[in-house]
Amino acid sequence: MAPLETSSDTSTSTLPNNLVTVEPSNPLYLYPTDNSGTIIVADRFNGMGYGSWRRGMLIGLSCKNKLGIINGTISKPNVTSPFYEPWCRCNDMVIASILNSLETEIRESVMYTESATKLWKDIEKRYGQPNGSKMYQICKALSSISQGASNIASYFFRIKKLWDELAYSITYPDCVCGCKEAFQKLEEDQKLH
């Protein structure tokens, strides 16, 4: 948080009475198009397809330079900091954007979360963990998929979506021994069968 609090920083300038002007390069800057009705992803998250919803949200928040708000790298400043109010507005805007991307039942269950970081972690904890039954459903769908009357492009996209969902649901430990490449080769071979 230190770079945001220095008045010599090129992305801010200190005004009288402990106020600051936040420049567009600063992650706390809110563009005129940012508002509480901003929708970042096309489809609201309803509990299904967490991986693609999450990916869309991360891309959207990255485009707005707001990833630091959800991942905690831009922490809440002290109440006396000139960056406190800009951080609060930015945090509220990110919360509103996340809430706008959730179906009613999920939105109501997280409505009173006070920080975007906690909100993101709560959703991640609920829906982002690998789930054995979900992995089974994906594998079952992969084994039963057929082209049928679909054109080749539609068929390919359906398969790719399932493979991507499966890859997202499996978390691997960091590898230092070099066997990761062999395992990835095995996964690629499985996709061919």
Short mmCIF file of N, CA and C in Angstrom, two decimals:
data_model
loop_
_atom_site.label_atom_id
_atom_site.label_comp_id
_atom_site.label_asym_id
_atom_site.label_seq_id
_atom_site.Cartn_x
_atom_site.Cartn_y
_atom_site.Cartn_z
N MET A 1 0.82 -1.19 0.00
CA MET A 1 0.00 0.00 0.00
C MET A 1 0.86 1.25 0.00
N ALA A 2 2.12 1.13 0.32
CA ALA A 2 2.99 2.29 0.43
C ALA A 2 3.03 3.15 -0.83
N PRO A 3 3.13 2.58 -2.06
CA PRO A 3 3.21 3.44 -3.22
C PRO A 3 1.98 4.32 -3.40
N LEU A 4 0.83 3.89 -2.93
CA LEU A 4 -0.37 4.68 -3.08
C LEU A 4 -0.41 5.85 -2.11
N GLU A 5 0.35 5.78 -1.02
CA GLU A 5 0.25 6.79 0.03
C GLU A 5 1.27 7.90 -0.09
N THR A 6 2.16 7.85 -1.03
CA THR A 6 3.15 8.91 -1.14
C THR A 6 2.62 10.01 -2.04
N SER A 7 2.71 11.23 -1.57
CA SER A 7 2.19 12.35 -2.36
C SER A 7 3.08 12.65 -3.55
N SER A 8 4.32 12.13 -3.57
CA SER A 8 5.19 12.35 -4.71
C SER A 8 4.93 11.33 -5.81
N ASP A 9 4.08 10.37 -5.55
CA ASP A 9 3.73 9.35 -6.54
C ASP A 9 3.08 10.03 -7.74
N THR A 10 3.41 9.59 -8.94
CA THR A 10 2.88 10.23 -10.13
C THR A 10 1.41 9.93 -10.36
N SER A 11 0.86 8.94 -9.66
CA SER A 11 -0.54 8.59 -9.91
C SER A 11 -1.50 9.30 -8.96
N THR A 12 -0.99 10.12 -8.05
CA THR A 12 -1.87 10.85 -7.14
C THR A 12 -1.30 12.23 -6.87
N SER A 13 -2.14 13.10 -6.40
CA SER A 13 -1.67 14.39 -5.89
C SER A 13 -2.49 14.73 -4.66
N THR A 14 -1.81 15.27 -3.66
CA THR A 14 -2.48 15.57 -2.40
C THR A 14 -3.18 16.92 -2.49
N LEU A 15 -4.40 16.95 -2.02
CA LEU A 15 -5.19 18.17 -1.97
C LEU A 15 -5.33 18.59 -0.51
N PRO A 16 -5.79 19.80 -0.25
CA PRO A 16 -6.00 20.22 1.14
C PRO A 16 -7.01 19.32 1.84
N ASN A 17 -6.99 19.34 3.16
CA ASN A 17 -7.93 18.60 4.00
C ASN A 17 -7.86 17.09 3.81
N ASN A 18 -6.66 16.58 3.57
CA ASN A 18 -6.45 15.14 3.52
C ASN A 18 -7.19 14.45 2.36
N LEU A 19 -7.48 15.16 1.27
CA LEU A 19 -8.11 14.57 0.10
C LEU A 19 -7.05 14.35 -0.97
N VAL A 20 -7.28 13.38 -1.83
CA VAL A 20 -6.34 13.13 -2.92
C VAL A 20 -7.11 13.04 -4.23
N THR A 21 -6.40 13.38 -5.30
CA THR A 21 -6.91 13.14 -6.63
C THR A 21 -6.25 11.86 -7.11
N VAL A 22 -7.05 10.90 -7.50
CA VAL A 22 -6.52 9.62 -7.95
C VAL A 22 -6.46 9.64 -9.47
N GLU A 23 -5.27 9.44 -10.00
CA GLU A 23 -5.04 9.47 -11.44
C GLU A 23 -5.45 8.14 -12.08
N PRO A 24 -5.72 8.12 -13.39
CA PRO A 24 -6.17 6.89 -14.07
C PRO A 24 -5.24 5.69 -13.95
N SER A 25 -3.95 5.91 -13.76
CA SER A 25 -3.04 4.77 -13.65
C SER A 25 -3.10 4.11 -12.27
N ASN A 26 -3.72 4.76 -11.31
CA ASN A 26 -3.83 4.23 -9.96
C ASN A 26 -4.99 3.23 -9.89
N PRO A 27 -4.78 2.06 -9.27
CA PRO A 27 -5.86 1.07 -9.17
C PRO A 27 -7.10 1.57 -8.44
N LEU A 28 -6.98 2.63 -7.66
CA LEU A 28 -8.14 3.17 -6.94
C LEU A 28 -8.96 4.14 -7.79
N TYR A 29 -8.49 4.41 -8.98
CA TYR A 29 -9.22 5.32 -9.87
C TYR A 29 -10.49 4.65 -10.37
N LEU A 30 -11.59 5.39 -10.34
CA LEU A 30 -12.85 4.91 -10.91
C LEU A 30 -13.14 5.73 -12.16
N TYR A 31 -13.32 5.04 -13.27
CA TYR A 31 -13.62 5.70 -14.54
C TYR A 31 -15.05 6.22 -14.54
N PRO A 32 -15.33 7.23 -15.33
CA PRO A 32 -16.70 7.75 -15.39
C PRO A 32 -17.73 6.69 -15.78
N THR A 33 -17.30 5.67 -16.50
CA THR A 33 -18.23 4.60 -16.90
C THR A 33 -18.47 3.58 -15.80
N ASP A 34 -17.65 3.62 -14.74
CA ASP A 34 -17.86 2.70 -13.61
C ASP A 34 -19.06 3.18 -12.81
N ASN A 35 -19.98 2.28 -12.56
CA ASN A 35 -21.12 2.62 -11.72
C ASN A 35 -21.60 1.36 -11.02
N SER A 36 -22.50 1.51 -10.08
CA SER A 36 -22.93 0.36 -9.28
C SER A 36 -23.72 -0.66 -10.08
N GLY A 37 -24.11 -0.32 -11.30
CA GLY A 37 -24.83 -1.27 -12.15
C GLY A 37 -23.94 -1.98 -13.15
N THR A 38 -22.63 -1.76 -13.05
CA THR A 38 -21.70 -2.36 -14.00
C THR A 38 -21.78 -3.88 -13.96
N ILE A 39 -21.92 -4.47 -15.14
CA ILE A 39 -21.94 -5.93 -15.26
C ILE A 39 -20.69 -6.34 -16.01
N ILE A 40 -19.89 -7.20 -15.39
CA ILE A 40 -18.60 -7.58 -15.96
C ILE A 40 -18.71 -8.81 -16.86
N VAL A 41 -19.56 -9.75 -16.50
CA VAL A 41 -19.72 -10.98 -17.29
C VAL A 41 -21.13 -11.04 -17.87
N ALA A 42 -21.27 -11.72 -18.99
CA ALA A 42 -22.56 -11.77 -19.68
C ALA A 42 -23.62 -12.56 -18.91
N ASP A 43 -23.24 -13.69 -18.34
CA ASP A 43 -24.21 -14.55 -17.65
C ASP A 43 -23.98 -14.51 -16.15
N ARG A 44 -25.06 -14.38 -15.42
CA ARG A 44 -24.96 -14.39 -13.96
C ARG A 44 -24.63 -15.79 -13.47
N PHE A 45 -23.80 -15.84 -12.42
CA PHE A 45 -23.39 -17.13 -11.86
C PHE A 45 -24.53 -17.70 -11.02
N ASN A 46 -24.90 -18.95 -11.33
CA ASN A 46 -26.01 -19.60 -10.64
C ASN A 46 -25.58 -20.83 -9.86
N GLY A 47 -24.27 -21.00 -9.69
CA GLY A 47 -23.77 -22.17 -8.98
C GLY A 47 -23.16 -23.19 -9.92
N MET A 48 -23.41 -23.07 -11.20
CA MET A 48 -22.86 -23.98 -12.20
C MET A 48 -21.88 -23.20 -13.08
N GLY A 49 -20.84 -23.88 -13.53
CA GLY A 49 -19.87 -23.25 -14.42
C GLY A 49 -19.00 -22.22 -13.73
N TYR A 50 -18.59 -22.53 -12.49
CA TYR A 50 -17.80 -21.57 -11.72
C TYR A 50 -16.51 -21.17 -12.44
N GLY A 51 -15.83 -22.13 -13.04
CA GLY A 51 -14.55 -21.85 -13.69
C GLY A 51 -14.66 -20.78 -14.76
N SER A 52 -15.65 -20.88 -15.62
CA SER A 52 -15.78 -19.89 -16.69
C SER A 52 -16.26 -18.55 -16.14
N TRP A 53 -17.14 -18.57 -15.13
CA TRP A 53 -17.58 -17.32 -14.51
C TRP A 53 -16.39 -16.62 -13.86
N ARG A 54 -15.59 -17.38 -13.12
CA ARG A 54 -14.43 -16.83 -12.43
C ARG A 54 -13.45 -16.22 -13.43
N ARG A 55 -13.20 -16.95 -14.50
CA ARG A 55 -12.27 -16.47 -15.53
C ARG A 55 -12.77 -15.15 -16.13
N GLY A 56 -14.05 -15.08 -16.44
CA GLY A 56 -14.62 -13.85 -16.98
C GLY A 56 -14.50 -12.69 -16.01
N MET A 57 -14.75 -12.95 -14.73
CA MET A 57 -14.64 -11.90 -13.72
C MET A 57 -13.19 -11.42 -13.59
N LEU A 58 -12.24 -12.34 -13.57
CA LEU A 58 -10.84 -11.95 -13.45
C LEU A 58 -10.39 -11.11 -14.64
N ILE A 59 -10.82 -11.49 -15.84
CA ILE A 59 -10.47 -10.71 -17.02
C ILE A 59 -11.08 -9.31 -16.92
N GLY A 60 -12.36 -9.24 -16.57
CA GLY A 60 -13.03 -7.95 -16.46
C GLY A 60 -12.41 -7.05 -15.40
N LEU A 61 -12.11 -7.63 -14.23
CA LEU A 61 -11.51 -6.83 -13.16
C LEU A 61 -10.09 -6.42 -13.51
N SER A 62 -9.37 -7.27 -14.23
CA SER A 62 -8.02 -6.92 -14.67
C SER A 62 -8.07 -5.75 -15.65
N CYS A 63 -9.03 -5.78 -16.56
CA CYS A 63 -9.18 -4.67 -17.52
C CYS A 63 -9.45 -3.36 -16.80
N LYS A 64 -10.12 -3.42 -15.68
CA LYS A 64 -10.44 -2.22 -14.91
C LYS A 64 -9.36 -1.90 -13.88
N ASN A 65 -8.27 -2.69 -13.87
CA ASN A 65 -7.15 -2.49 -12.94
C ASN A 65 -7.60 -2.67 -11.48
N LYS A 66 -8.48 -3.64 -11.23
CA LYS A 66 -9.04 -3.82 -9.89
C LYS A 66 -8.72 -5.18 -9.27
N LEU A 67 -7.83 -5.97 -9.86
CA LEU A 67 -7.51 -7.28 -9.28
C LEU A 67 -6.95 -7.15 -7.88
N GLY A 68 -6.20 -6.10 -7.61
CA GLY A 68 -5.62 -5.90 -6.28
C GLY A 68 -6.66 -5.76 -5.19
N ILE A 69 -7.86 -5.32 -5.55
CA ILE A 69 -8.93 -5.19 -4.56
C ILE A 69 -9.43 -6.57 -4.13
N ILE A 70 -9.54 -7.52 -5.07
CA ILE A 70 -10.05 -8.84 -4.68
C ILE A 70 -8.97 -9.78 -4.18
N ASN A 71 -7.73 -9.59 -4.63
CA ASN A 71 -6.69 -10.52 -4.16
C ASN A 71 -5.96 -10.00 -2.93
N GLY A 72 -6.32 -8.83 -2.45
CA GLY A 72 -5.77 -8.33 -1.20
C GLY A 72 -4.47 -7.57 -1.32
N THR A 73 -3.92 -7.42 -2.52
CA THR A 73 -2.66 -6.68 -2.64
C THR A 73 -2.86 -5.18 -2.44
N ILE A 74 -4.09 -4.71 -2.62
CA ILE A 74 -4.42 -3.32 -2.29
C ILE A 74 -5.28 -3.40 -1.04
N SER A 75 -4.62 -3.29 0.10
CA SER A 75 -5.34 -3.46 1.37
C SER A 75 -6.01 -2.16 1.80
N LYS A 76 -6.94 -2.31 2.71
CA LYS A 76 -7.70 -1.17 3.22
C LYS A 76 -6.77 -0.25 4.00
N PRO A 77 -6.67 1.02 3.60
CA PRO A 77 -5.80 1.94 4.33
C PRO A 77 -6.42 2.37 5.66
N ASN A 78 -5.59 2.95 6.48
CA ASN A 78 -6.04 3.49 7.76
C ASN A 78 -7.07 4.58 7.51
N VAL A 79 -8.00 4.74 8.43
CA VAL A 79 -9.08 5.74 8.30
C VAL A 79 -8.52 7.15 8.11
N THR A 80 -7.36 7.42 8.65
CA THR A 80 -6.77 8.75 8.54
C THR A 80 -6.02 8.96 7.22
N SER A 81 -5.83 7.92 6.46
CA SER A 81 -5.11 8.02 5.19
C SER A 81 -5.94 8.78 4.17
N PRO A 82 -5.30 9.58 3.33
CA PRO A 82 -6.05 10.26 2.27
C PRO A 82 -6.60 9.27 1.24
N PHE A 83 -6.13 8.04 1.28
CA PHE A 83 -6.59 7.01 0.34
C PHE A 83 -7.74 6.18 0.89
N TYR A 84 -8.17 6.48 2.11
CA TYR A 84 -9.25 5.70 2.71
C TYR A 84 -10.55 5.82 1.91
N GLU A 85 -10.97 7.03 1.62
CA GLU A 85 -12.23 7.24 0.88
C GLU A 85 -12.15 6.67 -0.54
N PRO A 86 -11.08 6.94 -1.30
CA PRO A 86 -11.00 6.32 -2.63
C PRO A 86 -11.01 4.79 -2.56
N TRP A 87 -10.33 4.21 -1.55
CA TRP A 87 -10.35 2.76 -1.41
C TRP A 87 -11.77 2.26 -1.12
N CYS A 88 -12.48 2.94 -0.23
CA CYS A 88 -13.85 2.53 0.10
C CYS A 88 -14.75 2.57 -1.13
N ARG A 89 -14.64 3.64 -1.93
CA ARG A 89 -15.46 3.74 -3.14
C ARG A 89 -15.11 2.63 -4.12
N CYS A 90 -13.83 2.39 -4.29
CA CYS A 90 -13.38 1.35 -5.21
C CYS A 90 -13.82 -0.03 -4.72
N ASN A 91 -13.66 -0.30 -3.44
CA ASN A 91 -14.09 -1.57 -2.84
C ASN A 91 -15.59 -1.78 -3.06
N ASP A 92 -16.38 -0.74 -2.80
CA ASP A 92 -17.83 -0.84 -2.99
C ASP A 92 -18.20 -1.07 -4.45
N MET A 93 -17.46 -0.44 -5.37
CA MET A 93 -17.73 -0.63 -6.79
C MET A 93 -17.45 -2.07 -7.21
N VAL A 94 -16.35 -2.64 -6.71
CA VAL A 94 -16.01 -4.03 -7.04
C VAL A 94 -17.04 -4.97 -6.42
N ILE A 95 -17.45 -4.71 -5.18
CA ILE A 95 -18.50 -5.53 -4.56
C ILE A 95 -19.77 -5.47 -5.40
N ALA A 96 -20.17 -4.27 -5.81
CA ALA A 96 -21.38 -4.13 -6.63
C ALA A 96 -21.26 -4.90 -7.94
N SER A 97 -20.08 -4.85 -8.56
CA SER A 97 -19.87 -5.57 -9.82
C SER A 97 -19.98 -7.08 -9.61
N ILE A 98 -19.41 -7.57 -8.52
CA ILE A 98 -19.50 -9.01 -8.23
C ILE A 98 -20.95 -9.38 -7.94
N LEU A 99 -21.62 -8.62 -7.10
CA LEU A 99 -23.02 -8.91 -6.76
C LEU A 99 -23.91 -8.89 -8.00
N ASN A 100 -23.65 -7.96 -8.92
CA ASN A 100 -24.43 -7.89 -10.15
C ASN A 100 -24.24 -9.10 -11.05
N SER A 101 -23.17 -9.85 -10.82
CA SER A 101 -22.89 -11.01 -11.67
C SER A 101 -23.38 -12.31 -11.04
N LEU A 102 -24.10 -12.22 -9.92
CA LEU A 102 -24.59 -13.41 -9.22
C LEU A 102 -26.11 -13.51 -9.31
N GLU A 103 -26.60 -14.74 -9.41
CA GLU A 103 -28.05 -14.97 -9.34
C GLU A 103 -28.55 -14.59 -7.95
N THR A 104 -29.82 -14.31 -7.83
CA THR A 104 -30.42 -13.77 -6.61
C THR A 104 -30.09 -14.58 -5.36
N GLU A 105 -30.25 -15.89 -5.41
CA GLU A 105 -30.03 -16.72 -4.21
C GLU A 105 -28.60 -16.62 -3.70
N ILE A 106 -27.64 -16.67 -4.61
CA ILE A 106 -26.23 -16.56 -4.22
C ILE A 106 -25.94 -15.13 -3.76
N ARG A 107 -26.44 -14.15 -4.49
CA ARG A 107 -26.22 -12.74 -4.13
C ARG A 107 -26.72 -12.44 -2.73
N GLU A 108 -27.91 -12.93 -2.40
CA GLU A 108 -28.46 -12.67 -1.07
C GLU A 108 -27.65 -13.33 0.04
N SER A 109 -26.98 -14.43 -0.27
CA SER A 109 -26.20 -15.12 0.76
C SER A 109 -24.88 -14.42 1.08
N VAL A 110 -24.45 -13.50 0.21
CA VAL A 110 -23.18 -12.79 0.43
C VAL A 110 -23.35 -11.27 0.46
N MET A 111 -24.57 -10.81 0.47
CA MET A 111 -24.89 -9.39 0.36
C MET A 111 -24.21 -8.51 1.41
N TYR A 112 -24.03 -9.02 2.61
CA TYR A 112 -23.53 -8.18 3.70
C TYR A 112 -22.03 -8.30 3.93
N THR A 113 -21.33 -8.90 3.00
CA THR A 113 -19.87 -8.96 3.09
C THR A 113 -19.32 -7.56 2.85
N GLU A 114 -18.42 -7.10 3.73
CA GLU A 114 -17.99 -5.70 3.69
C GLU A 114 -16.77 -5.42 2.83
N SER A 115 -16.03 -6.45 2.44
CA SER A 115 -14.88 -6.17 1.58
C SER A 115 -14.92 -7.09 0.37
N ALA A 116 -14.45 -6.55 -0.75
CA ALA A 116 -14.43 -7.33 -1.99
C ALA A 116 -13.51 -8.54 -1.84
N THR A 117 -12.43 -8.39 -1.08
CA THR A 117 -11.51 -9.51 -0.86
C THR A 117 -12.22 -10.64 -0.14
N LYS A 118 -12.94 -10.33 0.93
CA LYS A 118 -13.67 -11.37 1.68
C LYS A 118 -14.77 -11.98 0.82
N LEU A 119 -15.46 -11.16 0.05
CA LEU A 119 -16.52 -11.65 -0.83
C LEU A 119 -15.96 -12.64 -1.84
N TRP A 120 -14.84 -12.27 -2.48
CA TRP A 120 -14.22 -13.13 -3.49
C TRP A 120 -13.77 -14.45 -2.86
N LYS A 121 -13.14 -14.36 -1.68
CA LYS A 121 -12.68 -15.58 -1.00
C LYS A 121 -13.84 -16.47 -0.59
N ASP A 122 -14.95 -15.87 -0.16
CA ASP A 122 -16.13 -16.64 0.22
C ASP A 122 -16.69 -17.42 -0.97
N ILE A 123 -16.83 -16.74 -2.10
CA ILE A 123 -17.34 -17.41 -3.30
C ILE A 123 -16.36 -18.49 -3.76
N GLU A 124 -15.08 -18.18 -3.71
CA GLU A 124 -14.04 -19.15 -4.09
C GLU A 124 -14.10 -20.39 -3.20
N LYS A 125 -14.29 -20.16 -1.91
CA LYS A 125 -14.34 -21.27 -0.95
C LYS A 125 -15.55 -22.17 -1.22
N ARG A 126 -16.68 -21.55 -1.52
CA ARG A 126 -17.91 -22.32 -1.77
C ARG A 126 -17.89 -23.09 -3.08
N TYR A 127 -17.42 -22.44 -4.14
CA TYR A 127 -17.59 -23.01 -5.47
C TYR A 127 -16.28 -23.38 -6.17
N GLY A 128 -15.16 -22.92 -5.67
CA GLY A 128 -13.90 -23.12 -6.37
C GLY A 128 -13.13 -24.36 -5.99
N GLN A 129 -13.58 -25.05 -4.97
CA GLN A 129 -12.85 -26.24 -4.53
C GLN A 129 -13.15 -27.41 -5.45
N PRO A 130 -12.14 -28.22 -5.72
CA PRO A 130 -12.39 -29.42 -6.53
C PRO A 130 -13.46 -30.28 -5.86
N ASN A 131 -14.34 -30.79 -6.66
CA ASN A 131 -15.47 -31.54 -6.15
C ASN A 131 -15.52 -32.87 -6.90
N GLY A 132 -15.40 -33.96 -6.17
CA GLY A 132 -15.37 -35.29 -6.78
C GLY A 132 -16.59 -35.58 -7.63
N SER A 133 -17.77 -35.21 -7.14
CA SER A 133 -18.97 -35.49 -7.93
C SER A 133 -19.02 -34.64 -9.19
N LYS A 134 -18.54 -33.40 -9.10
CA LYS A 134 -18.50 -32.54 -10.28
C LYS A 134 -17.53 -33.11 -11.31
N MET A 135 -16.37 -33.56 -10.85
CA MET A 135 -15.40 -34.16 -11.76
C MET A 135 -15.98 -35.41 -12.42
N TYR A 136 -16.71 -36.19 -11.65
CA TYR A 136 -17.35 -37.39 -12.19
C TYR A 136 -18.35 -37.01 -13.28
N GLN A 137 -19.16 -35.98 -13.01
CA GLN A 137 -20.15 -35.53 -14.00
C GLN A 137 -19.48 -35.08 -15.29
N ILE A 138 -18.38 -34.37 -15.17
CA ILE A 138 -17.67 -33.89 -16.36
C ILE A 138 -17.11 -35.08 -17.14
N CYS A 139 -16.48 -36.03 -16.43
CA CYS A 139 -15.94 -37.22 -17.10
C CYS A 139 -17.05 -38.02 -17.78
N LYS A 140 -18.17 -38.13 -17.11
CA LYS A 140 -19.31 -38.85 -17.68
C LYS A 140 -19.81 -38.15 -18.94
N ALA A 141 -19.91 -36.82 -18.88
CA ALA A 141 -20.34 -36.05 -20.05
C ALA A 141 -19.34 -36.21 -21.20
N LEU A 142 -18.05 -36.22 -20.87
CA LEU A 142 -17.03 -36.41 -21.91
C LEU A 142 -17.15 -37.78 -22.57
N SER A 143 -17.42 -38.80 -21.76
CA SER A 143 -17.48 -40.15 -22.32
C SER A 143 -18.75 -40.38 -23.15
N SER A 144 -19.78 -39.58 -22.90
CA SER A 144 -21.03 -39.80 -23.63
C SER A 144 -21.27 -38.78 -24.74
N ILE A 145 -20.36 -37.83 -24.91
CA ILE A 145 -20.58 -36.80 -25.92
C ILE A 145 -20.43 -37.38 -27.32
N SER A 146 -21.28 -36.94 -28.22
CA SER A 146 -21.15 -37.35 -29.62
C SER A 146 -21.49 -36.16 -30.50
N GLN A 147 -21.00 -36.21 -31.72
CA GLN A 147 -21.23 -35.10 -32.63
C GLN A 147 -22.70 -34.99 -33.01
N GLY A 148 -23.34 -36.11 -33.22
CA GLY A 148 -24.76 -36.09 -33.59
C GLY A 148 -25.00 -35.20 -34.80
N ALA A 149 -25.99 -34.34 -34.73
CA ALA A 149 -26.33 -33.44 -35.84
C ALA A 149 -25.54 -32.14 -35.79
N SER A 150 -24.69 -31.97 -34.77
CA SER A 150 -23.91 -30.73 -34.64
C SER A 150 -22.85 -30.65 -35.73
N ASN A 151 -22.50 -29.44 -36.10
CA ASN A 151 -21.37 -29.30 -37.01
C ASN A 151 -20.08 -29.52 -36.21
N ILE A 152 -18.99 -29.69 -36.89
CA ILE A 152 -17.72 -30.05 -36.24
C ILE A 152 -17.27 -28.96 -35.26
N ALA A 153 -17.50 -27.69 -35.59
CA ALA A 153 -17.08 -26.60 -34.71
C ALA A 153 -17.85 -26.64 -33.39
N SER A 154 -19.17 -26.82 -33.45
CA SER A 154 -19.97 -26.90 -32.23
C SER A 154 -19.55 -28.08 -31.37
N TYR A 155 -19.34 -29.21 -32.04
CA TYR A 155 -18.91 -30.42 -31.34
C TYR A 155 -17.57 -30.18 -30.65
N PHE A 156 -16.61 -29.59 -31.36
CA PHE A 156 -15.30 -29.31 -30.79
C PHE A 156 -15.40 -28.37 -29.59
N PHE A 157 -16.21 -27.31 -29.71
CA PHE A 157 -16.33 -26.35 -28.61
C PHE A 157 -16.96 -26.98 -27.37
N ARG A 158 -17.92 -27.89 -27.56
CA ARG A 158 -18.52 -28.58 -26.41
C ARG A 158 -17.48 -29.45 -25.71
N ILE A 159 -16.68 -30.17 -26.49
CA ILE A 159 -15.63 -31.01 -25.89
C ILE A 159 -14.59 -30.14 -25.19
N LYS A 160 -14.16 -29.08 -25.86
CA LYS A 160 -13.13 -28.21 -25.27
C LYS A 160 -13.61 -27.61 -23.96
N LYS A 161 -14.87 -27.18 -23.91
CA LYS A 161 -15.43 -26.61 -22.68
C LYS A 161 -15.36 -27.64 -21.55
N LEU A 162 -15.71 -28.88 -21.82
CA LEU A 162 -15.66 -29.92 -20.79
C LEU A 162 -14.23 -30.19 -20.36
N TRP A 163 -13.29 -30.26 -21.31
CA TRP A 163 -11.89 -30.48 -20.95
C TRP A 163 -11.35 -29.33 -20.11
N ASP A 164 -11.71 -28.11 -20.48
CA ASP A 164 -11.26 -26.94 -19.71
C ASP A 164 -11.85 -26.95 -18.30
N GLU A 165 -13.13 -27.31 -18.17
CA GLU A 165 -13.75 -27.40 -16.84
C GLU A 165 -13.05 -28.47 -16.00
N LEU A 166 -12.75 -29.60 -16.62
CA LEU A 166 -12.07 -30.68 -15.90
C LEU A 166 -10.68 -30.23 -15.46
N ALA A 167 -9.95 -29.59 -16.36
CA ALA A 167 -8.60 -29.12 -16.02
C ALA A 167 -8.65 -28.11 -14.88
N TYR A 168 -9.68 -27.26 -14.87
CA TYR A 168 -9.81 -26.27 -13.80
C TYR A 168 -10.11 -26.93 -12.47
N SER A 169 -10.87 -28.03 -12.48
CA SER A 169 -11.25 -28.67 -11.21
C SER A 169 -10.14 -29.49 -10.59
N ILE A 170 -9.10 -29.76 -11.34
CA ILE A 170 -8.00 -30.56 -10.80
C ILE A 170 -6.86 -29.61 -10.44
N THR A 171 -6.44 -29.65 -9.18
CA THR A 171 -5.30 -28.83 -8.78
C THR A 171 -4.12 -29.75 -8.51
N TYR A 172 -3.00 -29.38 -9.06
CA TYR A 172 -1.79 -30.17 -8.90
C TYR A 172 -0.81 -29.42 -8.01
N PRO A 173 -0.05 -30.15 -7.20
CA PRO A 173 0.98 -29.47 -6.41
C PRO A 173 2.10 -28.99 -7.34
N ASP A 174 2.83 -27.98 -6.88
CA ASP A 174 3.96 -27.51 -7.66
C ASP A 174 4.98 -28.62 -7.79
N CYS A 175 5.51 -28.77 -8.98
CA CYS A 175 6.44 -29.86 -9.26
C CYS A 175 7.86 -29.31 -9.36
N VAL A 176 8.78 -29.96 -8.67
CA VAL A 176 10.18 -29.58 -8.76
C VAL A 176 11.03 -30.71 -9.34
N CYS A 177 10.41 -31.87 -9.58
CA CYS A 177 11.17 -33.03 -10.02
C CYS A 177 11.13 -33.23 -11.53
N GLY A 178 10.30 -32.52 -12.25
CA GLY A 178 10.25 -32.66 -13.69
C GLY A 178 9.21 -33.63 -14.21
N CYS A 179 8.46 -34.27 -13.33
CA CYS A 179 7.46 -35.25 -13.80
C CYS A 179 6.18 -34.57 -14.27
N LYS A 180 6.08 -33.28 -14.07
CA LYS A 180 4.88 -32.55 -14.48
C LYS A 180 4.66 -32.66 -15.99
N GLU A 181 5.74 -32.57 -16.76
CA GLU A 181 5.63 -32.66 -18.22
C GLU A 181 5.10 -34.02 -18.64
N ALA A 182 5.57 -35.08 -17.98
CA ALA A 182 5.10 -36.43 -18.30
C ALA A 182 3.62 -36.57 -17.98
N PHE A 183 3.19 -35.98 -16.89
CA PHE A 183 1.79 -36.05 -16.51
C PHE A 183 0.93 -35.27 -17.50
N GLN A 184 1.41 -34.11 -17.94
CA GLN A 184 0.66 -33.33 -18.93
C GLN A 184 0.56 -34.08 -20.25
N LYS A 185 1.61 -34.80 -20.62
CA LYS A 185 1.58 -35.61 -21.84
C LYS A 185 0.52 -36.70 -21.70
N LEU A 186 0.44 -37.33 -20.53
CA LEU A 186 -0.57 -38.36 -20.28
C LEU A 186 -1.98 -37.77 -20.42
N GLU A 187 -2.19 -36.57 -19.89
CA GLU A 187 -3.49 -35.91 -20.02
C GLU A 187 -3.83 -35.64 -21.48
N GLU A 188 -2.86 -35.16 -22.25
CA GLU A 188 -3.09 -34.91 -23.67
C GLU A 188 -3.44 -36.20 -24.41
N ASP A 189 -2.76 -37.29 -24.06
CA ASP A 189 -3.07 -38.58 -24.69
C ASP A 189 -4.49 -39.03 -24.35
N GLN A 190 -4.94 -38.76 -23.13
CA GLN A 190 -6.30 -39.14 -22.73
C GLN A 190 -7.34 -38.39 -23.55
N LYS A 191 -7.05 -37.18 -23.92
CA LYS A 191 -8.00 -36.39 -24.71
C LYS A 191 -8.22 -36.99 -26.09
N LEU A 192 -7.26 -37.75 -26.56
CA LEU A 192 -7.38 -38.36 -27.88
C LEU A 192 -8.25 -39.61 -27.86
N HIS A 193 -8.49 -40.17 -26.69
CA HIS A 193 -9.26 -41.43 -26.62
C HIS A 193 -10.67 -41.23 -26.22
#
